[in-house]
Amino acid sequence: MQKGNQLYPKKNEIIGKALSASIGKDNGAMIDTEGFIYAWGFGKEGVIGNKLFDTQSVPTLVGRDDVKLSENSLIVHVDEEYELKVSNQTFNVLKVVEDNSLMTYKSGNESIATISDKGIITGKVPGYVTMLVNKEGTNTTSIVQVTILPEGIDIVPQALTADSHTIILKADGTVWGYGSNKNFELGKADLEPSDIPVQIDFPEGIVIKQIAVADTHNLALDTAGDVWIWGTDSILEFRSAIPTKIEELSKIKRIAANNKQSMALNEDGYLYAWGNNANGELGIGTNEDITTPSIIPYLKDIIDMSLGENHTILLNSSGKIYTSGSNAYGQTAKAEGKSNMFEE
């Protein structure tokens, strides 16, 4: 990697001959004679085109997926079949470049769901299972999280407890809660607790498919990919009994919350985070709080996340685990103390 300034022109040994090249204010891009695009430089707003909102000091191939799946998280019903499609194309301006390597498939639990050598998933009984897709002869793997539900059910019911209240998601997409309401956790303006489930009202037509619960605020993800919040989130400076859409977030497929932290994962595998970051649990490289939903720029292809009280665990599409935050009890599986960057 080149460090410092370069006084005289120097050949770049990483890439081949160029068909064309362009230099921006803080970045560069070129097309080689085979039609592949390489980019480098300041990476804000995704200008490098490699799924990272991060700076790159060396030319990086644009638009490559080794084992790209149609879905990394899906719902299949009992006795239903779903064809998992693999599309391994690399972006090219001159031709279609597709890797037609043979793929192998494996179910983590065939009593819950099977997968054929053609990628056909068949639900057996209700439950959760992970499927592995491997490019034959390589270590390149992608994983699929599969939920098997009874016929006619499309939403996974949840009952989540944090601090002194519980929020429940029913299979019909309605949300209920009981317990403390001193911070509007139950979506009631009277601040009175309830020892029986009370329904939390959303605008007409909104169907919720996932919930997440923190100490004093709650999140809900609807079927359109929008995220709603109610309760009290002091870092976001939000306090309301009425579920309110978070306008900074759209096309979200998964949410998580705990303590005073929240995360949302969008359809492209980018992770948004906000909240308390005193122990580096949000993995942004500092211990400063995040006051608005913000992309963690150096992460890509994330498919799942879990927030502990002071640490966070992420799972990416190839099955790798990343952790950040407090390590007082070894919860990040690192040799040293707490960290503020996600590391494998």
mmCIF file of C-alpha atoms in Angstrom:
data_model
loop_
_atom_site.group_PDB
_atom_site.id
_atom_site.type_symbol
_atom_site.label_atom_id
_atom_site.label_comp_id
_atom_site.label_asym_id
_atom_site.label_seq_id
_atom_site.Cartn_x
_atom_site.Cartn_y
_atom_site.Cartn_z
ATOM 1 C CA MET A 1 0.000 0.000 0.000
ATOM 2 C CA GLN A 2 1.337 3.401 -0.979
ATOM 3 C CA LYS A 3 1.964 5.707 1.987
ATOM 4 C CA GLY A 4 2.566 9.437 1.735
ATOM 5 C CA ASN A 5 2.775 11.534 -1.426
ATOM 6 C CA GLN A 6 4.146 10.374 -4.795
ATOM 7 C CA LEU A 7 6.369 12.888 -6.588
ATOM 8 C CA TYR A 8 6.704 11.042 -9.919
ATOM 9 C CA PRO A 9 4.238 8.878 -11.882
ATOM 10 C CA LYS A 10 4.343 5.273 -10.732
ATOM 11 C CA LYS A 11 2.849 2.204 -12.373
ATOM 12 C CA ASN A 12 0.082 0.533 -10.383
ATOM 13 C CA GLU A 13 0.963 -3.149 -10.218
ATOM 14 C CA ILE A 14 -2.408 -4.242 -8.823
ATOM 15 C CA ILE A 15 -4.470 -3.641 -11.967
ATOM 16 C CA GLY A 16 -3.802 -4.282 -15.630
ATOM 17 C CA LYS A 17 -4.044 -2.039 -18.675
ATOM 18 C CA ALA A 18 -6.734 0.621 -18.613
ATOM 19 C CA LEU A 19 -9.461 1.202 -21.161
ATOM 20 C CA SER A 20 -10.338 4.477 -19.452
ATOM 21 C CA ALA A 21 -9.762 6.215 -16.141
ATOM 22 C CA SER A 22 -11.238 9.116 -14.208
ATOM 23 C CA ILE A 23 -10.180 11.096 -11.156
ATOM 24 C CA GLY A 24 -12.620 12.776 -8.788
ATOM 25 C CA LYS A 25 -11.952 15.136 -5.931
ATOM 26 C CA ASP A 26 -10.877 12.427 -3.477
ATOM 27 C CA ASN A 27 -11.266 9.193 -5.442
ATOM 28 C CA GLY A 28 -10.466 7.492 -8.704
ATOM 29 C CA ALA A 29 -11.924 4.834 -10.987
ATOM 30 C CA MET A 30 -10.804 2.951 -14.059
ATOM 31 C CA ILE A 31 -12.063 0.342 -16.525
ATOM 32 C CA ASP A 32 -9.524 -2.280 -17.548
ATOM 33 C CA THR A 33 -9.333 -3.829 -21.011
ATOM 34 C CA GLU A 34 -11.497 -6.758 -19.838
ATOM 35 C CA GLY A 35 -14.337 -4.423 -18.845
ATOM 36 C CA PHE A 36 -13.921 -4.688 -15.065
ATOM 37 C CA ILE A 37 -14.162 -1.530 -12.946
ATOM 38 C CA TYR A 38 -11.757 -0.702 -10.132
ATOM 39 C CA ALA A 39 -12.184 2.199 -7.692
ATOM 40 C CA TRP A 40 -10.223 3.708 -4.807
ATOM 41 C CA GLY A 41 -10.080 6.727 -2.513
ATOM 42 C CA PHE A 42 -12.555 8.400 -0.168
ATOM 43 C CA GLY A 43 -15.500 6.037 0.255
ATOM 44 C CA LYS A 44 -18.284 8.138 1.788
ATOM 45 C CA GLU A 45 -21.759 7.679 0.236
ATOM 46 C CA GLY A 46 -20.652 4.373 -1.322
ATOM 47 C CA VAL A 47 -18.566 6.054 -4.020
ATOM 48 C CA ILE A 48 -16.167 3.066 -4.198
ATOM 49 C CA GLY A 49 -18.996 0.735 -5.233
ATOM 50 C CA ASN A 50 -17.780 -2.296 -3.272
ATOM 51 C CA LYS A 51 -20.581 -2.471 -0.660
ATOM 52 C CA LEU A 52 -18.470 -0.493 1.796
ATOM 53 C CA PHE A 53 -19.008 3.140 2.767
ATOM 54 C CA ASP A 54 -15.331 3.219 3.633
ATOM 55 C CA THR A 55 -12.082 4.614 2.239
ATOM 56 C CA GLN A 56 -9.902 2.293 0.119
ATOM 57 C CA SER A 57 -6.214 3.023 -0.483
ATOM 58 C CA VAL A 58 -5.778 0.400 -3.210
ATOM 59 C CA PRO A 59 -7.848 -0.257 -6.380
ATOM 60 C CA THR A 60 -10.848 -2.401 -5.444
ATOM 61 C CA LEU A 61 -12.960 -4.470 -7.836
ATOM 62 C CA VAL A 62 -16.495 -3.081 -8.119
ATOM 63 C CA GLY A 63 -19.611 -5.246 -7.922
ATOM 64 C CA ARG A 64 -18.418 -8.755 -7.146
ATOM 65 C CA ASP A 65 -20.379 -11.469 -5.339
ATOM 66 C CA ASP A 66 -18.828 -14.919 -4.877
ATOM 67 C CA VAL A 67 -21.954 -16.705 -3.633
ATOM 68 C CA LYS A 68 -24.896 -14.318 -3.937
ATOM 69 C CA LEU A 69 -28.221 -15.808 -2.839
ATOM 70 C CA SER A 70 -31.757 -14.681 -3.590
ATOM 71 C CA GLU A 71 -32.375 -14.579 0.181
ATOM 72 C CA ASN A 72 -30.276 -14.999 3.329
ATOM 73 C CA SER A 73 -33.289 -15.074 5.627
ATOM 74 C CA LEU A 74 -36.643 -16.526 4.648
ATOM 75 C CA ILE A 75 -39.876 -18.129 5.809
ATOM 76 C CA VAL A 76 -41.050 -21.453 4.403
ATOM 77 C CA HIS A 77 -44.234 -23.259 5.428
ATOM 78 C CA VAL A 78 -44.560 -26.906 6.357
ATOM 79 C CA ASP A 79 -44.658 -29.035 3.157
ATOM 80 C CA GLU A 80 -43.877 -25.944 1.058
ATOM 81 C CA GLU A 81 -40.957 -25.815 -1.397
ATOM 82 C CA TYR A 82 -38.739 -22.795 -2.010
ATOM 83 C CA GLU A 83 -36.088 -22.600 -4.730
ATOM 84 C CA LEU A 84 -32.949 -20.889 -3.455
ATOM 85 C CA LYS A 85 -31.342 -19.096 -6.387
ATOM 86 C CA VAL A 86 -27.620 -18.436 -6.673
ATOM 87 C CA SER A 87 -26.423 -15.556 -8.868
ATOM 88 C CA ASN A 88 -22.683 -14.990 -8.972
ATOM 89 C CA GLN A 89 -22.159 -12.105 -11.351
ATOM 90 C CA THR A 90 -19.349 -9.573 -11.389
ATOM 91 C CA PHE A 91 -20.197 -6.133 -12.758
ATOM 92 C CA ASN A 92 -18.669 -5.615 -16.211
ATOM 93 C CA VAL A 93 -19.200 -2.963 -18.880
ATOM 94 C CA LEU A 94 -18.322 -5.152 -21.885
ATOM 95 C CA LYS A 95 -19.834 -8.573 -21.203
ATOM 96 C CA VAL A 96 -21.857 -10.704 -18.822
ATOM 97 C CA VAL A 97 -19.468 -12.306 -16.321
ATOM 98 C CA GLU A 98 -21.101 -15.090 -14.336
ATOM 99 C CA ASP A 99 -19.485 -17.795 -12.258
ATOM 100 C CA ASN A 100 -21.168 -21.105 -13.137
ATOM 101 C CA SER A 101 -19.280 -23.144 -10.541
ATOM 102 C CA LEU A 102 -21.113 -26.100 -9.033
ATOM 103 C CA MET A 103 -22.757 -25.360 -5.688
ATOM 104 C CA THR A 104 -23.283 -27.827 -2.850
ATOM 105 C CA TYR A 105 -26.094 -27.479 -0.309
ATOM 106 C CA LYS A 106 -26.477 -28.705 3.260
ATOM 107 C CA SER A 107 -29.238 -28.424 5.866
ATOM 108 C CA GLY A 108 -28.282 -27.856 9.488
ATOM 109 C CA ASN A 109 -31.228 -30.011 10.609
ATOM 110 C CA GLU A 110 -33.003 -32.191 8.056
ATOM 111 C CA SER A 111 -35.780 -33.034 10.497
ATOM 112 C CA ILE A 112 -36.891 -29.368 10.241
ATOM 113 C CA ALA A 113 -36.154 -28.697 6.559
ATOM 114 C CA THR A 114 -34.250 -30.365 3.725
ATOM 115 C CA ILE A 115 -32.452 -28.872 0.747
ATOM 116 C CA SER A 116 -31.813 -30.711 -2.531
ATOM 117 C CA ASP A 117 -28.723 -30.613 -4.721
ATOM 118 C CA LYS A 118 -30.651 -28.102 -6.872
ATOM 119 C CA GLY A 119 -31.262 -25.734 -3.954
ATOM 120 C CA ILE A 120 -34.906 -26.678 -3.306
ATOM 121 C CA ILE A 121 -35.810 -26.130 0.369
ATOM 122 C CA THR A 122 -38.707 -28.202 1.754
ATOM 123 C CA GLY A 123 -40.275 -27.446 5.131
ATOM 124 C CA LYS A 124 -40.863 -30.468 7.392
ATOM 125 C CA VAL A 125 -41.923 -29.219 10.835
ATOM 126 C CA PRO A 126 -42.063 -25.761 12.481
ATOM 127 C CA GLY A 127 -38.664 -24.552 13.671
ATOM 128 C CA TYR A 128 -35.449 -22.777 12.727
ATOM 129 C CA VAL A 129 -32.599 -24.120 10.612
ATOM 130 C CA THR A 130 -29.490 -22.813 8.849
ATOM 131 C CA MET A 131 -28.653 -23.861 5.288
ATOM 132 C CA LEU A 132 -25.086 -23.822 3.924
ATOM 133 C CA VAL A 133 -24.279 -23.082 0.275
ATOM 134 C CA ASN A 134 -20.707 -23.772 -0.782
ATOM 135 C CA LYS A 135 -18.878 -23.180 -4.060
ATOM 136 C CA GLU A 136 -17.454 -26.644 -4.738
ATOM 137 C CA GLY A 137 -13.685 -26.906 -4.346
ATOM 138 C CA THR A 138 -13.404 -23.638 -2.410
ATOM 139 C CA ASN A 139 -13.921 -22.255 1.089
ATOM 140 C CA THR A 140 -16.470 -19.750 -0.236
ATOM 141 C CA THR A 141 -19.718 -20.257 1.665
ATOM 142 C CA SER A 142 -22.978 -18.413 2.156
ATOM 143 C CA ILE A 143 -25.627 -19.196 4.748
ATOM 144 C CA VAL A 144 -29.427 -18.988 4.789
ATOM 145 C CA GLN A 145 -31.498 -18.634 7.953
ATOM 146 C CA VAL A 146 -34.773 -20.492 7.402
ATOM 147 C CA THR A 147 -37.875 -20.325 9.603
ATOM 148 C CA ILE A 148 -40.475 -23.061 9.077
ATOM 149 C CA LEU A 149 -44.023 -22.022 9.987
ATOM 150 C CA PRO A 150 -47.366 -23.805 9.920
ATOM 151 C CA GLU A 151 -49.459 -23.307 6.797
ATOM 152 C CA GLY A 152 -51.318 -19.994 6.810
ATOM 153 C CA ILE A 153 -48.931 -18.279 9.256
ATOM 154 C CA ASP A 154 -46.551 -15.678 7.785
ATOM 155 C CA ILE A 155 -45.402 -13.790 10.901
ATOM 156 C CA VAL A 156 -43.209 -15.293 13.620
ATOM 157 C CA PRO A 157 -44.819 -14.583 17.042
ATOM 158 C CA GLN A 158 -42.535 -12.984 19.653
ATOM 159 C CA ALA A 159 -42.661 -12.231 23.387
ATOM 160 C CA LEU A 160 -39.750 -10.022 24.495
ATOM 161 C CA THR A 161 -38.978 -8.677 27.978
ATOM 162 C CA ALA A 162 -36.594 -5.899 28.957
ATOM 163 C CA ASP A 163 -36.268 -4.102 32.289
ATOM 164 C CA SER A 164 -39.850 -3.973 33.600
ATOM 165 C CA HIS A 165 -42.165 -4.474 30.614
ATOM 166 C CA THR A 166 -42.984 -7.121 28.013
ATOM 167 C CA ILE A 167 -43.979 -6.635 24.356
ATOM 168 C CA ILE A 168 -45.734 -9.355 22.361
ATOM 169 C CA LEU A 169 -46.148 -9.773 18.597
ATOM 170 C CA LYS A 170 -49.057 -11.980 17.563
ATOM 171 C CA ALA A 171 -49.156 -13.984 14.335
ATOM 172 C CA ASP A 172 -51.794 -11.579 12.979
ATOM 173 C CA GLY A 173 -49.309 -8.668 13.076
ATOM 174 C CA THR A 174 -50.775 -6.894 16.110
ATOM 175 C CA VAL A 175 -48.601 -5.756 19.027
ATOM 176 C CA TRP A 176 -49.462 -6.026 22.728
ATOM 177 C CA GLY A 177 -47.703 -5.163 25.986
ATOM 178 C CA TYR A 178 -47.909 -5.335 29.768
ATOM 179 C CA GLY A 179 -45.872 -4.177 32.753
ATOM 180 C CA SER A 180 -44.415 -0.751 33.456
ATOM 181 C CA ASN A 181 -45.601 2.251 31.441
ATOM 182 C CA LYS A 182 -43.761 5.059 33.210
ATOM 183 C CA ASN A 183 -41.853 5.796 29.980
ATOM 184 C CA PHE A 184 -44.774 5.080 27.595
ATOM 185 C CA GLU A 185 -43.495 1.539 27.020
ATOM 186 C CA LEU A 186 -47.072 0.248 26.601
ATOM 187 C CA GLY A 187 -48.071 2.969 24.154
ATOM 188 C CA LYS A 188 -50.505 4.527 26.638
ATOM 189 C CA ALA A 189 -50.382 8.233 27.482
ATOM 190 C CA ASP A 190 -51.646 7.772 31.054
ATOM 191 C CA LEU A 191 -48.292 6.330 32.246
ATOM 192 C CA GLU A 192 -50.210 3.722 34.265
ATOM 193 C CA PRO A 193 -48.861 0.129 34.385
ATOM 194 C CA SER A 194 -50.912 -2.865 33.256
ATOM 195 C CA ASP A 195 -50.853 -6.456 34.517
ATOM 196 C CA ILE A 196 -52.769 -7.723 31.469
ATOM 197 C CA PRO A 197 -51.801 -7.395 27.776
ATOM 198 C CA VAL A 198 -53.036 -4.174 26.161
ATOM 199 C CA GLN A 199 -52.926 -3.574 22.405
ATOM 200 C CA ILE A 200 -50.537 -0.947 21.065
ATOM 201 C CA ASP A 201 -52.180 1.069 18.306
ATOM 202 C CA PHE A 202 -50.526 1.649 14.937
ATOM 203 C CA PRO A 203 -51.972 3.592 11.986
ATOM 204 C CA GLU A 204 -54.638 1.751 10.021
ATOM 205 C CA GLY A 205 -53.248 -0.783 7.558
ATOM 206 C CA ILE A 206 -49.885 -1.223 9.321
ATOM 207 C CA VAL A 207 -48.971 -4.875 9.890
ATOM 208 C CA ILE A 208 -45.986 -5.561 12.143
ATOM 209 C CA LYS A 209 -43.674 -8.514 11.412
ATOM 210 C CA GLN A 210 -40.931 -8.064 14.040
ATOM 211 C CA ILE A 211 -40.459 -6.297 17.378
ATOM 212 C CA ALA A 212 -37.414 -5.317 19.450
ATOM 213 C CA VAL A 213 -37.428 -4.239 23.087
ATOM 214 C CA ALA A 214 -34.997 -2.012 25.010
ATOM 215 C CA ASP A 215 -35.096 -0.737 28.596
ATOM 216 C CA THR A 216 -37.496 2.147 28.004
ATOM 217 C CA HIS A 217 -38.235 2.143 24.266
ATOM 218 C CA ASN A 218 -39.502 -0.362 21.732
ATOM 219 C CA LEU A 219 -39.147 -0.856 17.982
ATOM 220 C CA ALA A 220 -41.463 -2.476 15.461
ATOM 221 C CA LEU A 221 -40.783 -3.426 11.846
ATOM 222 C CA ASP A 222 -43.746 -3.437 9.476
ATOM 223 C CA THR A 223 -44.284 -5.479 6.310
ATOM 224 C CA ALA A 224 -43.361 -2.467 4.139
ATOM 225 C CA GLY A 225 -39.870 -2.268 5.695
ATOM 226 C CA ASP A 226 -40.516 0.804 7.861
ATOM 227 C CA VAL A 227 -39.440 1.031 11.523
ATOM 228 C CA TRP A 228 -41.629 2.429 14.313
ATOM 229 C CA ILE A 229 -40.580 3.571 17.801
ATOM 230 C CA TRP A 230 -42.480 4.350 21.001
ATOM 231 C CA GLY A 231 -41.537 4.849 24.645
ATOM 232 C CA THR A 232 -38.525 6.907 25.717
ATOM 233 C CA ASP A 233 -35.162 6.967 23.917
ATOM 234 C CA SER A 234 -33.137 9.690 25.639
ATOM 235 C CA ILE A 235 -30.217 9.506 23.194
ATOM 236 C CA LEU A 236 -32.519 9.861 20.186
ATOM 237 C CA GLU A 237 -34.359 12.572 22.191
ATOM 238 C CA PHE A 238 -37.630 10.768 21.633
ATOM 239 C CA ARG A 239 -40.480 10.382 24.129
ATOM 240 C CA SER A 240 -43.988 9.443 23.004
ATOM 241 C CA ALA A 241 -46.734 6.916 23.663
ATOM 242 C CA ILE A 242 -47.629 6.976 19.967
ATOM 243 C CA PRO A 243 -45.673 4.640 17.651
ATOM 244 C CA THR A 244 -43.784 6.969 15.315
ATOM 245 C CA LYS A 245 -42.106 6.075 12.036
ATOM 246 C CA ILE A 246 -38.323 6.624 11.964
ATOM 247 C CA GLU A 247 -37.972 8.577 8.736
ATOM 248 C CA GLU A 248 -34.227 7.928 8.350
ATOM 249 C CA LEU A 249 -34.903 4.209 7.881
ATOM 250 C CA SER A 250 -36.509 2.402 4.927
ATOM 251 C CA LYS A 251 -36.378 -1.011 3.262
ATOM 252 C CA ILE A 252 -35.409 -2.539 6.606
ATOM 253 C CA LYS A 253 -35.538 -6.323 7.018
ATOM 254 C CA ARG A 254 -34.443 -6.843 10.648
ATOM 255 C CA ILE A 255 -34.270 -4.838 13.874
ATOM 256 C CA ALA A 256 -32.653 -5.276 17.292
ATOM 257 C CA ALA A 257 -32.600 -3.372 20.579
ATOM 258 C CA ASN A 258 -31.428 -3.729 24.166
ATOM 259 C CA ASN A 259 -30.509 -1.480 27.067
ATOM 260 C CA LYS A 260 -30.208 1.948 25.358
ATOM 261 C CA GLN A 261 -29.021 0.763 21.932
ATOM 262 C CA SER A 262 -30.853 0.026 18.681
ATOM 263 C CA MET A 263 -29.948 -1.389 15.272
ATOM 264 C CA ALA A 264 -31.689 -1.836 11.932
ATOM 265 C CA LEU A 265 -30.512 -3.922 8.977
ATOM 266 C CA ASN A 266 -31.600 -2.977 5.472
ATOM 267 C CA GLU A 267 -32.248 -5.175 2.433
ATOM 268 C CA ASP A 268 -28.739 -4.587 1.052
ATOM 269 C CA GLY A 269 -27.003 -5.826 4.207
ATOM 270 C CA TYR A 270 -26.078 -2.388 5.583
ATOM 271 C CA LEU A 271 -26.371 -1.906 9.325
ATOM 272 C CA TYR A 272 -27.719 1.239 11.010
ATOM 273 C CA ALA A 273 -27.073 1.905 14.707
ATOM 274 C CA TRP A 274 -27.935 4.513 17.308
ATOM 275 C CA GLY A 275 -27.926 4.926 21.075
ATOM 276 C CA ASN A 276 -25.556 4.599 24.016
ATOM 277 C CA ASN A 277 -22.018 3.618 23.023
ATOM 278 C CA ALA A 278 -20.099 3.990 26.301
ATOM 279 C CA ASN A 279 -18.567 0.522 25.936
ATOM 280 C CA GLY A 280 -18.051 0.653 22.165
ATOM 281 C CA GLU A 281 -20.977 -1.719 21.605
ATOM 282 C CA LEU A 282 -22.022 0.091 18.419
ATOM 283 C CA GLY A 283 -18.606 -0.503 16.842
ATOM 284 C CA ILE A 284 -18.000 2.921 15.287
ATOM 285 C CA GLY A 285 -14.378 3.286 16.392
ATOM 286 C CA THR A 286 -15.144 5.678 19.268
ATOM 287 C CA ASN A 287 -17.130 5.526 22.504
ATOM 288 C CA GLU A 288 -19.344 8.451 21.571
ATOM 289 C CA ASP A 289 -23.121 8.024 21.507
ATOM 290 C CA ILE A 290 -24.949 7.994 18.162
ATOM 291 C CA THR A 291 -27.877 10.400 18.252
ATOM 292 C CA THR A 292 -29.476 9.488 14.910
ATOM 293 C CA PRO A 293 -29.659 6.219 12.926
ATOM 294 C CA SER A 294 -26.327 5.992 11.076
ATOM 295 C CA ILE A 295 -24.692 3.389 8.815
ATOM 296 C CA ILE A 296 -21.649 1.609 10.239
ATOM 297 C CA PRO A 297 -19.518 2.206 7.141
ATOM 298 C CA TYR A 298 -16.990 -0.625 7.195
ATOM 299 C CA LEU A 299 -19.499 -3.481 7.492
ATOM 300 C CA LYS A 300 -21.228 -5.289 4.627
ATOM 301 C CA ASP A 301 -23.349 -8.378 3.981
ATOM 302 C CA ILE A 302 -24.625 -8.517 7.567
ATOM 303 C CA ILE A 303 -27.661 -10.795 7.946
ATOM 304 C CA ASP A 304 -28.314 -10.842 11.694
ATOM 305 C CA MET A 305 -27.389 -9.024 14.909
ATOM 306 C CA SER A 306 -27.909 -9.356 18.643
ATOM 307 C CA LEU A 307 -27.482 -6.632 21.261
ATOM 308 C CA GLY A 308 -26.419 -7.520 24.783
ATOM 309 C CA GLU A 309 -26.411 -5.042 27.629
ATOM 310 C CA ASN A 310 -22.962 -3.676 26.744
ATOM 311 C CA HIS A 311 -21.808 -5.697 23.732
ATOM 312 C CA THR A 312 -23.019 -6.626 20.249
ATOM 313 C CA ILE A 313 -22.669 -9.708 18.035
ATOM 314 C CA LEU A 314 -23.104 -9.655 14.246
ATOM 315 C CA LEU A 315 -23.437 -12.468 11.695
ATOM 316 C CA ASN A 316 -22.572 -12.000 8.029
ATOM 317 C CA SER A 317 -23.716 -13.919 4.958
ATOM 318 C CA SER A 318 -20.652 -16.181 4.919
ATOM 319 C CA GLY A 319 -21.221 -17.273 8.530
ATOM 320 C CA LYS A 320 -18.539 -15.096 10.141
ATOM 321 C CA ILE A 321 -19.155 -13.656 13.623
ATOM 322 C CA TYR A 322 -18.118 -10.107 14.585
ATOM 323 C CA THR A 323 -18.184 -8.611 18.087
ATOM 324 C CA SER A 324 -17.679 -5.244 19.742
ATOM 325 C CA GLY A 325 -18.163 -3.719 23.185
ATOM 326 C CA SER A 326 -17.536 -4.771 26.758
ATOM 327 C CA ASN A 327 -15.516 -7.942 27.337
ATOM 328 C CA ALA A 328 -15.606 -8.010 31.144
ATOM 329 C CA TYR A 329 -16.835 -11.621 31.128
ATOM 330 C CA GLY A 330 -15.370 -12.714 27.803
ATOM 331 C CA GLN A 331 -18.607 -11.949 25.943
ATOM 332 C CA THR A 332 -16.824 -10.676 22.814
ATOM 333 C CA ALA A 333 -14.461 -13.695 22.742
ATOM 334 C CA LYS A 334 -11.419 -11.432 22.489
ATOM 335 C CA ALA A 335 -8.171 -11.709 24.385
ATOM 336 C CA GLU A 336 -8.202 -8.075 25.465
ATOM 337 C CA GLY A 337 -10.740 -5.793 27.156
ATOM 338 C CA LYS A 338 -13.563 -3.827 25.606
ATOM 339 C CA SER A 339 -13.325 -2.682 21.998
ATOM 340 C CA ASN A 340 -15.155 -0.162 19.820
ATOM 341 C CA MET A 341 -14.683 -1.818 16.423
ATOM 342 C CA PHE A 342 -16.302 -4.991 15.119
ATOM 343 C CA GLU A 343 -13.703 -7.712 14.638
ATOM 344 C CA GLU A 344 -14.030 -11.341 13.586
#
